[in-house]
Amino acid sequence: MHPQLFRYAQGPYGGHEVLLGASFDLLIWFVLAAMAVIIFHAVYKSG
Amino acid sequence: MSDPHTSGKAVPRHDLIDRLYHWVMAAAVFILMGTAFLPKFGIKFEWLTAHWISGIVLGVIVVLHIFRAIIWQNFMAMVPDGKDIVGAWRTLVGAFADTRAPAKPGKYNVAQKFYHLGIAIVILTLMGTGGAMLFKIDTPFWKRNPYVLTDEQWGLIYTVHGFAAMGIVAMIMIHIYFALRPDEWHLTRTMFRGWMTRKEYESHHDTLRWVPDTEK
Amino acid sequence: MIVRDIMADFELYQPTQLKDAFALLDQYGKDAWKMGGGYDSLSWFKERHKQPKAVIDLGGIAEMKGISETADGVTIGALTTLTEIENDPIIKGKYRVLAEAAAKVASPQIRNAGTVGGNVSQDARCLYYRYGLPCYRAGGNTCFADTPEGVNREHALFESDRCVAVSPSDTAVALVALDAKYVLRSSKGERIVSAEDFFVGPKVDIMHLTSTRPEEILVAINIPKKWAGSAFYFEKVADRNTWDFALVNVASAIVVKNGVIEDCRIVCNGVSAVPRRLTAVESIVKGKPMSEEIAKLAGQSSTRGARPLNYNGFKIPLMANLVTRAIRDAKV
Ligand SMILES: Cc1cc2nc3c(=O)[nH]c(=O)nc-3n(C[C@H](O)[C@H](O)[C@H](O)COP(=O)(O)OP(=O)(O)OC[C@H]3O[C@@H](n4cnc5c(N)ncnc54)[C@H](O)[C@@H]3O)c2cc1C
Ligand code: HEM
């Protein structure tokens, strides 16, 4: 599955799509970003 | 051993009430994150009641904290000033070349100030969107009324709540990392016992930029 | 434009061994769809509201079929059809309430192919959800039924939370009355859960009616001996007498000694997202004579705490009457 940014669905009246919320597939990317910051800082400080 | 408070060794940093604010906020945020995300990892339970109640607790504490900070505390202590920016610049450049060391900080260093600004924005966003989402649920105190907004507006609110929720997970991870670092431990400890030693105060802080309450 | 009545593409797998089915579930994860008889699944596919990548037709797995007596009671393979249950001598003889419930499902054609595993695992029938609207159950952020103008006469009286859909299964009430256990297996092992853990309401999971995990298959349903040969009652009230879902149904299993109710289990469906076991009613009637008055009292107390929506208030007296009859008219 391709990670998506948002959750969409067909609107109640058909036709257009409505936005439902954020895609929680992204959570892992937020966690990885935080880990990258932490590792970068730890390495920088110890170096 | 002499009592550090009377011997002048202890420099007060966080009043009991502020420490309580911090730890109640921490507990609320942990409950909010756990109730929001554990079910998404397959750990299913009745999450919503604990979520909205913690959300309201967090909201009340944050509002009290804001009032206290504006009226009774030195609000500017958490606002980045010119010296902070210059210092941050020197640290950044210093990573690549030799420059003069940045000036010592006042009560909070520049990283703390920007972190605080960031987490304040994220928490206020979660409170604002979460507060609106309270209209979507039934509680013992009110009935749901989704008609206060349109489907599109709700979509936007859920999206912002969702992104801020994932953002706070990342921010809290970074916060805990810094709190646990040995070179930051003297600060973390003040969130438990309220004070730091005079030696810590003098070696880590500019005593002109931060004059403790007891010494004013 | 939504294309209706033409299914989207999917990979169809027809394993004959459970282990192959587990391997497929592990491979496809949430993109896999388990299929028994297909009577719930195919309508989702035709409407294109659910578009799995892979459909795993369990129909060829022999070890999931059939009914056999065990030392502890009886075990029913999840792929056993509703017709087989309806006609099985063991079920008819000792656990009649389940045969009666199975016989009331849908139509003979559907019962011939529909499986008991599929029947207890079937999805909600809320009009809005089935129509493909982006409601909570579909992963959205609203409920279209719990609204002032919403068509909600078929919806829940109890334990709803944002979503007001109900469990539509007829066999589920009978199985809960019989205290059945659900055998869920995956490549990682097996867990045997009771109804309280098998059926889930929206408070715990707003998108599913059972706790079956994506990698698990319901392989069998075990019914303990304890209720064999008890007094039973099953009744279903629907808008039409045949080929229709229950508005409310009831099942009871009652142990009567010398005219006194020694033990009982009473369950209603169509009133909440999980088959609702009426534990408060059970404790009222236990130890009491099996009489018209006690049955009436039980009926009245069964609806305590009901929170009707705009158009389903009629379910309150309906449920009360059905519970009364489930006690008064239960027969060995
Ligand atoms: C016109 C019509 C009328 C109906 N009327 C009634 C009625 O009056 N009463 C009633 O109770 N039902 C009724 N139904 C529902 C029907 O009885 C059920 O759809 C049928 O019993 C489901 O069995 P199945 O094997 O065909 O399910 P499937 O469609 O194969 O599966 C249903 C669901 O269960 C899951 N599933 C199936 N088997 C397993 C398994 N072994 N392990 C894990 N998950 C599994 C599937 O993934 C799917 O989500 C009606 C259906 C129709 C179409
Ligand atoms: C750390 C802070 C918070 C986190 C991590 C968080 C996270 C989440 C998440 C992930 C959801 C699911 C949203 C979706 O399905 O799109 C949610 C829903 C919800 N949140 Fe929060 N939230 C936080 C703070 C708050 C606050 C402060 C409030 C209220 C004051 C609140 C009220 C709600 C409500 C009512 C819902 C449910 C809405 C519904 O299901 O319709 N949240 N939250």
XYZ file of C-alpha atoms and ligand atoms in Angstrom:
691
model
C 0.000 0.000 0.000
C 1.258 3.470 -0.804
C 1.381 5.621 2.289
C -1.160 8.400 1.980
C -1.186 11.828 3.546
C -4.927 12.086 4.079
C -7.967 9.904 4.392
C -10.581 10.660 1.744
C -13.926 9.153 0.820
C -16.709 9.608 -1.659
C -18.965 12.331 -0.236
C -22.474 11.514 0.979
C -24.004 13.123 -2.108
C -21.678 11.333 -4.559
C -19.488 13.182 -6.981
C -16.794 14.956 -5.034
C -14.455 13.454 -2.478
C -14.529 14.610 1.132
C -11.584 14.862 3.444
C -11.986 12.612 6.503
C -8.764 13.141 8.410
C -5.038 12.582 8.469
C -3.697 9.228 7.390
C -2.223 7.493 10.407
C 0.132 5.585 8.097
C 2.268 8.675 8.590
C 2.790 8.056 12.311
C 5.814 5.877 11.611
C 7.410 8.752 9.648
C 6.929 11.137 12.558
C 8.516 8.572 14.872
C 11.404 8.017 12.466
C 11.934 11.774 12.126
C 12.123 12.135 15.904
C 14.572 9.251 16.072
C 16.691 10.880 13.366
C 16.853 14.121 15.374
C 17.762 12.190 18.521
C 20.468 10.111 16.846
C 21.914 13.133 15.048
C 22.108 15.094 18.295
C 23.569 12.204 20.285
C 26.248 11.583 17.665
C 27.035 15.297 17.355
C 27.370 15.694 21.126
C 29.573 12.652 21.564
C 31.795 13.542 18.606
C 24.620 17.920 55.720
C 23.339 21.435 55.867
C 19.935 22.233 54.371
C 20.613 23.612 50.897
C 17.656 26.009 51.175
C 19.003 27.779 54.230
C 22.678 27.491 53.406
C 22.104 29.462 50.186
C 23.194 26.531 48.065
C 19.742 25.938 46.564
C 18.603 28.125 43.719
C 14.826 27.823 43.330
C 13.712 27.198 39.741
C 10.182 25.718 39.648
C 7.560 26.361 42.335
C 5.579 23.361 43.517
C 2.520 24.567 41.627
C 4.475 24.758 38.363
C 5.925 21.314 38.874
C 2.414 20.027 39.466
C 1.222 21.718 36.270
C 4.059 20.065 34.377
C 3.421 16.571 35.665
C -0.370 16.750 35.306
C 0.113 17.970 31.734
C 2.576 15.135 31.141
C 0.132 12.553 32.503
C -2.724 13.981 30.427
C -0.645 14.009 27.247
C 0.492 10.422 27.837
C -3.088 9.282 28.360
C -4.178 11.212 25.276
C -1.446 9.666 23.137
C -2.020 6.165 24.505
C -5.783 6.292 24.089
C -5.426 7.701 20.575
C -2.743 5.420 19.209
C -2.696 2.094 21.094
C -5.982 1.029 19.421
C -4.377 1.772 16.061
C -1.694 -0.790 16.928
C -4.300 -3.439 17.654
C -4.524 -2.871 21.418
C -8.271 -2.322 21.594
C -10.117 -0.859 24.552
C -12.760 1.756 25.320
C -10.505 4.667 24.521
C -12.725 7.662 23.953
C -13.931 8.395 27.500
C -10.416 8.529 28.909
C -9.382 10.556 25.862
C -11.925 13.347 26.132
C -11.679 13.580 29.912
C -7.879 13.861 29.746
C -8.334 16.376 26.947
C -10.436 18.573 29.183
C -8.007 18.169 32.113
C -5.156 19.184 29.817
C -7.150 22.171 28.573
C -7.904 23.427 32.081
C -4.295 23.049 33.234
C -2.948 24.757 30.130
C -5.290 27.732 30.585
C -4.281 28.047 34.265
C -0.621 27.798 33.284
C -1.041 30.559 30.680
C -2.714 32.884 33.204
C -0.060 32.212 35.780
C 2.746 32.735 33.283
C 1.316 36.039 32.057
C 0.267 37.531 35.375
C 2.527 36.155 38.091
C 5.565 34.778 36.356
C 8.220 36.342 34.186
C 6.568 35.665 30.835
C 9.580 37.005 28.939
C 11.821 34.311 30.465
C 10.397 31.897 27.841
C 10.479 34.351 24.898
C 13.544 34.152 22.620
C 15.473 37.463 22.638
C 18.310 38.954 20.561
C 21.054 37.316 22.607
C 19.390 33.904 22.148
C 19.307 34.323 18.396
C 22.947 35.424 18.245
C 23.893 32.502 20.498
C 21.943 30.025 18.373
C 23.679 31.370 15.277
C 27.098 30.981 16.885
C 26.303 27.401 17.933
C 25.220 26.600 14.401
C 28.283 28.146 12.784
C 30.443 26.714 15.557
C 29.514 23.249 14.389
C 31.593 23.890 11.278
C 34.168 26.508 12.252
C 35.706 28.054 15.348
C 33.681 30.981 16.620
C 33.219 32.618 19.965
C 31.177 30.441 22.313
C 27.528 31.544 22.663
C 26.630 33.570 25.737
C 25.237 31.677 28.709
C 21.422 31.551 28.804
C 19.047 33.073 31.297
C 16.493 30.806 32.989
C 15.797 28.902 29.748
C 18.165 28.300 26.863
C 17.261 29.022 23.277
C 16.489 25.404 22.411
C 14.092 25.186 25.335
C 12.418 28.418 24.279
C 11.834 27.256 20.727
C 10.781 23.807 21.870
C 8.299 25.410 24.252
C 6.949 27.589 21.464
C 6.534 24.540 19.214
C 4.848 22.341 21.783
C 2.622 25.243 22.858
C 1.408 25.613 19.265
C 0.824 21.865 18.900
C -1.013 21.556 22.224
C -3.173 24.610 21.588
C -4.006 23.169 18.159
C -4.976 19.836 19.722
C -7.052 21.639 22.340
C -8.802 23.785 19.753
C -9.589 20.943 17.357
C -10.256 18.427 20.140
C -12.522 20.942 21.859
C -14.531 21.232 18.642
C -14.620 17.428 18.312
C -16.345 17.267 21.679
C -19.447 18.349 19.736
C -19.269 15.031 17.893
C -19.664 12.798 20.918
C -22.277 12.045 23.571
C -21.207 12.493 27.170
C -23.198 12.599 30.410
C -23.165 16.399 30.075
C -24.160 17.085 26.481
C -25.506 15.384 23.353
C -23.636 15.262 20.107
C -24.441 17.866 17.493
C -22.405 17.410 14.319
C -24.331 20.186 12.583
C -22.321 23.003 14.108
C -19.939 22.551 11.151
C -20.133 21.177 7.614
C -18.624 17.841 6.543
C -15.751 19.693 4.877
C -15.021 21.719 8.003
C -15.091 18.598 10.173
C -12.726 16.921 7.717
C -10.301 19.759 8.143
C -10.554 19.673 11.930
C -9.948 15.918 12.066
C -7.005 16.327 9.706
C -5.401 19.035 11.815
C -6.071 17.060 15.030
C -4.504 13.988 13.416
C -1.367 15.748 12.199
C -0.887 17.575 15.498
C -1.399 14.251 17.318
C 1.354 12.562 15.304
C 3.499 15.675 15.693
C 3.230 15.612 19.465
C 4.389 11.992 19.542
C 7.592 13.067 17.778
C 8.007 16.114 20.030
C 7.529 14.138 23.235
C 10.117 11.590 22.107
C 12.625 14.391 21.634
C 11.658 15.981 24.969
C 12.228 12.719 26.842
C 15.565 12.209 25.110
C 16.814 15.601 26.298
C 15.401 15.134 29.783
C 17.322 11.872 30.155
C 20.665 13.144 28.814
C 23.276 13.293 31.608
C 24.297 16.829 30.601
C 20.685 18.009 30.955
C 19.973 16.049 34.112
C 20.560 19.007 36.403
C 17.573 20.667 34.682
C 15.365 17.575 34.687
C 16.013 17.169 38.408
C 14.620 20.640 39.063
C 11.270 19.477 37.717
C 11.176 16.975 40.596
C 12.613 18.909 43.510
C 12.194 22.496 42.326
C 15.757 23.753 42.808
C 19.303 23.459 41.473
C 22.577 23.894 43.287
C 24.308 27.262 43.242
C 27.213 25.655 41.421
C 24.904 24.412 38.660
C 23.265 27.816 38.506
C 26.537 29.669 38.189
C 28.132 27.312 35.703
C 25.139 26.949 33.344
C 23.361 30.305 33.549
C 24.050 33.986 33.100
C 23.317 35.251 36.604
C 22.351 38.660 35.237
C 19.867 37.262 32.729
C 18.250 35.011 35.339
C 17.900 36.379 38.820
C 16.105 33.784 40.971
C 12.974 35.022 42.809
C 14.649 34.724 46.207
C 17.451 37.032 45.171
C 15.435 39.877 43.661
C -19.203 7.883 -11.560
C -19.442 4.839 -9.331
C -19.733 1.584 -11.262
C -22.192 -0.654 -9.445
C -22.834 -4.381 -9.784
C -19.462 -4.991 -11.401
C -16.811 -6.123 -8.983
C -13.395 -4.539 -8.877
C -10.518 -6.894 -9.655
C -9.065 -9.058 -6.924
C -6.873 -12.102 -6.688
C -8.980 -15.145 -5.805
C -7.343 -17.853 -3.723
C -9.017 -21.150 -2.906
C -6.788 -22.915 -0.380
C -7.682 -26.408 0.759
C -5.469 -26.360 3.858
C -5.660 -23.996 6.790
C -1.919 -23.458 6.740
C -2.085 -22.164 3.171
C -4.871 -19.794 4.147
C -2.778 -18.472 7.046
C 0.189 -17.939 4.734
C -2.029 -15.877 2.428
C -3.386 -13.847 5.332
C 0.148 -13.167 6.541
C 1.160 -12.164 3.035
C -1.719 -9.793 2.316
C -2.470 -8.508 5.832
C -5.307 -5.994 5.844
C -5.673 -6.270 2.049
C -7.009 -9.828 2.331
C -10.672 -10.753 2.651
C -11.823 -14.076 4.121
C -14.867 -15.569 2.471
C -17.169 -18.361 3.632
C -20.406 -18.643 1.660
C -19.986 -15.134 0.306
C -23.503 -13.887 1.064
C -22.281 -10.874 2.952
C -19.015 -10.443 1.094
C -20.307 -10.455 -2.477
C -22.733 -7.602 -1.935
C -19.875 -5.463 -0.615
C -17.768 -6.322 -3.655
C -20.581 -5.713 -6.132
C -21.262 -2.297 -4.673
C -17.506 -1.664 -4.750
C -17.612 -0.323 -1.199
C -15.008 -2.874 -0.144
C -12.225 -3.570 -2.564
C -9.819 -6.135 -1.133
C -6.712 -7.034 -3.121
C -7.081 -10.731 -2.395
C -10.140 -12.807 -1.601
C -9.423 -16.020 0.245
C -12.291 -18.396 -0.339
C -12.190 -20.721 2.650
C -14.831 -23.030 1.164
C -12.377 -25.781 0.240
C -10.930 -26.297 3.721
C -12.427 -29.602 4.812
C -11.297 -29.413 8.435
C -13.505 -26.355 8.973
C -16.680 -28.224 8.068
C -19.102 -30.393 9.974
C -20.543 -30.956 13.410
C -19.156 -33.434 15.912
C -19.789 -34.307 19.524
C -16.851 -33.974 21.899
C -16.313 -34.827 25.549
C -17.225 -31.241 26.467
C -20.165 -30.714 24.142
C -20.238 -30.147 20.453
C -17.936 -28.467 17.994
C -19.201 -26.866 14.804
C -16.788 -26.097 11.989
C -17.063 -22.456 10.976
C -17.799 -23.446 7.371
C -20.810 -25.566 8.331
C -23.791 -24.221 6.435
C -26.874 -22.913 8.138
C -28.954 -25.633 6.457
C -26.681 -28.314 7.916
C -27.114 -26.808 11.372
C -30.861 -26.582 10.938
C -31.064 -30.281 10.094
C -28.353 -31.751 12.264
C -29.686 -34.378 14.697
C -27.291 -33.454 17.515
C -28.114 -29.762 17.292
C -31.830 -30.408 16.887
C -31.809 -32.867 19.764
C -29.698 -31.102 22.374
C -29.222 -27.486 21.322
C -32.489 -26.852 19.539
C -32.351 -23.096 19.971
C -29.478 -22.907 17.467
C -31.287 -25.053 14.875
C -34.325 -22.796 15.222
C -32.250 -19.639 14.848
C -30.419 -21.003 11.788
C -33.731 -21.942 10.217
C -34.895 -18.340 10.490
C -31.963 -16.834 8.614
C -32.714 -15.269 5.224
C -33.933 -17.760 2.607
C -33.282 -21.469 1.890
C -30.819 -20.584 -0.871
C -28.800 -18.354 1.425
C -28.886 -20.953 4.200
C -27.642 -23.612 1.788
C -24.435 -21.715 1.129
C -24.189 -19.252 4.047
C -21.915 -20.511 6.811
C -22.257 -20.189 10.557
C -18.807 -18.561 10.728
C -19.907 -16.003 8.171
C -23.199 -15.499 9.938
C -21.633 -14.561 13.267
C -18.903 -12.533 11.513
C -21.229 -10.647 9.162
C -21.076 -6.891 9.021
C -23.643 -4.327 10.149
C -26.689 -3.666 7.979
C -27.006 0.048 8.679
C -28.501 1.585 5.547
C -25.991 4.397 5.400
C -22.984 2.180 5.946
C -24.160 -0.331 3.341
C -24.820 2.516 0.920
C -21.114 3.291 1.081
C -21.253 6.579 2.951
C -18.097 7.664 4.765
C -19.472 7.021 8.242
C -17.494 6.083 11.368
C -17.832 2.369 10.594
C -16.363 2.993 7.153
C -13.422 4.896 8.631
C -15.014 8.341 8.476
C -15.840 10.827 11.164
C -19.607 10.984 11.433
C -22.794 8.959 11.836
C -25.602 9.563 9.361
C -28.162 7.439 11.199
C -28.071 9.115 14.598
C -29.443 12.367 13.250
C -32.858 14.023 13.578
C -33.899 12.976 10.058
C -31.823 9.786 9.934
C -33.577 6.527 9.062
C -32.819 4.748 12.301
C -35.728 2.435 13.051
C -33.411 -0.585 12.743
C -30.713 0.863 14.978
C -29.461 0.423 18.522
C -31.122 1.006 21.879
C -28.056 0.266 23.995
C -24.313 0.820 24.241
C -23.943 2.873 21.100
C -21.045 5.262 20.893
C -20.992 7.591 17.886
C -22.072 4.649 15.679
C -25.583 3.253 16.286
C -25.486 0.163 14.041
C -26.587 -3.209 15.426
C -25.463 -6.799 15.063
C -27.877 -8.437 12.614
C -27.001 -12.089 13.199
C -29.696 -14.609 14.093
C -27.374 -17.454 15.036
C -25.323 -15.185 17.308
C -28.091 -14.819 19.904
C -28.574 -18.567 20.090
C -24.830 -19.178 20.357
C -24.447 -16.612 23.147
C -27.392 -18.182 24.976
C -25.564 -21.512 24.705
C -22.349 -19.929 26.032
C -20.454 -20.926 22.885
C -16.712 -20.360 22.549
C -15.086 -19.116 19.377
C -11.915 -20.794 18.167
C -9.719 -18.237 16.382
C -6.549 -19.490 14.775
C -3.666 -17.849 12.931
C -0.181 -18.857 11.877
C 0.921 -17.761 15.345
C -1.436 -19.928 17.346
C -4.933 -20.295 18.648
C -7.151 -18.392 21.049
C -10.517 -19.501 22.280
C -12.710 -16.609 23.278
C -16.156 -16.257 24.774
C -18.882 -14.069 23.340
C -17.885 -11.134 25.563
C -14.517 -11.067 23.820
C -15.621 -12.147 20.360
C -18.278 -9.529 19.687
C -17.179 -5.912 20.042
C -19.115 -2.676 20.180
C -18.169 0.743 18.809
C -16.673 1.878 22.108
C -13.855 -0.587 21.575
C -13.744 -0.824 17.787
C -16.002 1.388 15.721
C -15.091 -0.343 12.444
C -15.612 -4.028 13.282
C -18.290 -6.145 14.950
C -15.929 -8.912 16.037
C -12.471 -9.025 17.530
C -11.172 -11.432 14.859
C -7.803 -10.051 13.790
C -6.894 -9.701 10.122
C -4.504 -12.657 10.349
C -6.999 -14.913 12.155
C -9.645 -17.302 10.920
C -12.637 -18.425 12.945
C -12.173 -22.160 12.571
C -14.860 -23.550 14.853
C -17.483 -22.756 17.433
C -17.627 -24.933 20.547
C -20.814 -25.331 22.513
C -20.405 -26.646 26.065
C -22.556 -29.482 27.372
C -23.901 -27.450 30.207
C -27.000 -26.236 28.373
C -27.713 -29.413 26.389
C -31.362 -30.357 26.668
C -32.378 -27.186 28.554
C -35.608 -25.353 27.924
C -35.088 -23.113 24.906
C -36.804 -20.303 23.096
C -35.981 -18.424 19.912
C -38.041 -15.769 18.229
C -37.277 -13.209 15.588
C -39.417 -10.261 14.596
C -38.729 -8.683 11.218
C -40.696 -6.471 8.860
C -41.286 -9.476 6.609
C -41.684 -13.024 7.720
C -38.974 -14.406 5.490
C -35.766 -13.236 3.896
C -35.379 -10.297 6.216
C -33.142 -9.235 9.055
C -34.425 -9.161 12.603
C -35.643 -5.913 14.096
C -35.228 -7.693 17.422
C -34.605 -11.371 18.098
C -34.305 -13.256 21.350
C -32.889 -16.572 22.495
C -33.012 -18.164 25.908
C -31.616 -21.277 27.534
C -33.204 -22.099 30.862
C -32.616 -24.892 33.358
C -35.867 -25.500 35.224
C -36.158 -27.795 38.272
C -39.516 -28.390 39.901
C -40.975 -25.341 38.219
C -38.165 -23.080 39.484
C -35.630 -21.359 37.229
C -32.315 -22.739 38.377
C -30.102 -21.110 35.777
C -30.583 -19.210 32.556
C -29.053 -17.165 29.773
C -31.171 -14.679 27.845
C -29.868 -12.769 24.837
C -31.296 -10.186 22.410
C -29.936 -8.990 19.098
C -30.886 -6.041 16.948
C -30.710 -3.775 19.991
C -26.965 -3.108 20.202
C -23.797 -3.666 18.240
C -23.122 -6.870 20.136
C -25.638 -9.593 21.013
C -26.934 -8.246 24.308
C -26.860 -10.735 27.129
C -29.460 -9.672 29.691
C -27.528 -10.429 32.858
C -29.691 -8.178 35.030
C -32.822 -10.005 33.881
C -31.120 -13.342 34.450
C -30.358 -12.464 38.047
C -33.936 -11.298 38.608
C -35.451 -14.559 37.425
C -32.956 -17.055 38.842
C -34.445 -18.928 41.778
C -37.970 -17.744 40.886
C -40.854 -19.857 39.650
C -41.302 -20.005 35.900
C -44.527 -18.020 35.881
C -46.342 -15.423 33.826
C -45.634 -12.719 36.468
C -41.915 -13.368 36.607
C -41.726 -13.468 32.814
C -43.547 -10.113 32.631
C -41.267 -8.574 35.227
C -38.261 -9.859 33.293
C -39.579 -8.343 30.087
C -40.131 -4.972 31.705
C -36.722 -4.854 33.288
C -34.957 -5.955 30.097
C -35.262 -2.536 28.503
C -33.996 -0.534 31.456
C -31.348 1.926 30.292
C -32.511 1.858 26.658
C -31.786 5.070 24.769
C -34.058 5.118 21.740
C -33.279 7.174 18.649
C -35.927 9.123 16.750
C -37.543 6.180 14.973
C -36.714 3.039 16.935
C -38.746 3.614 20.106
C -41.023 0.743 19.026
C -38.168 -1.653 19.790
C -38.608 -1.059 23.524
C -42.021 -2.741 23.901
C -41.010 -5.248 21.209
C -37.948 -6.283 23.178
C -39.886 -6.390 26.463
C -42.520 -8.684 24.923
C -39.955 -10.953 23.335
C -38.074 -11.351 26.620
C -41.317 -12.132 28.422
C -42.066 -14.846 25.883
C -38.500 -16.151 25.984
C -39.061 -17.038 29.625
C -42.742 -17.892 29.704
C -42.740 -20.045 26.573
C -39.323 -21.721 26.792
C -39.713 -25.480 26.292
C -37.425 -28.446 26.644
C -30.885 -11.092 1.258
C -30.195 -11.468 2.535
C -30.934 -11.696 3.668
C -30.315 -12.035 4.847
N -31.060 -12.275 5.977
C -30.443 -12.653 7.125
C -31.156 -12.961 8.295
O -32.379 -12.938 8.310
N -30.486 -13.314 9.415
C -29.130 -13.376 9.451
O -28.563 -13.700 10.483
N -28.423 -13.095 8.362
C -29.058 -12.747 7.208
N -28.316 -12.480 6.100
C -26.896 -12.529 6.209
C -26.448 -13.895 5.807
O -27.036 -14.828 6.606
C -25.084 -13.908 6.115
O -24.534 -12.978 5.219
C -24.478 -15.277 5.889
O -24.843 -16.182 6.892
C -23.036 -15.060 5.996
O -22.423 -16.288 5.784
P -21.432 -16.415 4.584
O -20.709 -17.667 4.842
O -22.154 -16.281 3.298
O -20.534 -15.138 4.870
P -19.413 -14.434 4.016
O -19.997 -13.411 3.147
O -18.558 -15.446 3.383
O -18.631 -13.750 5.201
C -19.224 -12.773 6.000
C -18.163 -12.052 6.800
O -17.568 -12.944 7.705
C -16.184 -13.092 7.453
N -15.920 -14.527 7.582
C -16.590 -15.530 6.996
N -16.113 -16.710 7.411
C -15.123 -16.446 8.289
C -14.241 -17.241 9.064
N -14.321 -18.568 9.038
N -13.321 -16.629 9.840
C -13.245 -15.295 9.888
N -14.061 -14.484 9.198
C -14.995 -15.055 8.392
C -15.963 -12.572 6.067
O -14.670 -12.014 5.945
C -17.024 -11.529 5.958
O -16.590 -10.329 6.534
C -28.927 -12.142 4.885
C -28.162 -11.916 3.737
C -28.788 -11.599 2.572
C -27.961 -11.388 1.360
C -1.782 14.760 23.127
C -2.902 15.200 22.746
C -3.873 14.492 21.821
C -3.666 13.459 20.952
C -2.376 12.720 20.670
C -4.934 13.178 20.302
C -5.129 12.219 19.320
C -6.348 11.911 18.750
C -6.546 11.016 17.633
C -5.441 10.306 16.872
C -7.872 10.932 17.384
C -8.565 10.139 16.271
C -8.886 11.139 15.190
C -9.352 10.566 13.893
O -9.962 9.479 13.888
O -9.114 11.219 12.846
C -8.527 11.740 18.361
C -9.894 11.883 18.478
C -10.514 12.708 19.399
N -9.887 13.623 20.237
Fe -7.877 13.835 20.497
N -5.883 14.012 20.813
C -5.273 14.845 21.730
C -5.880 15.847 22.441
C -7.244 16.034 22.520
C -7.871 17.042 23.303
C -7.138 18.086 24.111
C -9.232 16.863 23.171
C -10.409 17.588 23.773
C -10.410 18.497 24.606
C -9.440 15.748 22.273
C -10.669 15.252 21.892
C -10.874 14.261 20.959
C -12.172 13.724 20.597
C -13.514 14.151 21.174
C -11.956 12.753 19.622
C -12.982 11.822 18.992
C -13.695 12.358 17.844
C -14.523 11.324 17.145
O -14.260 10.113 17.193
O -15.469 11.766 16.487
N -8.211 15.267 21.893
N -7.581 12.339 19.168
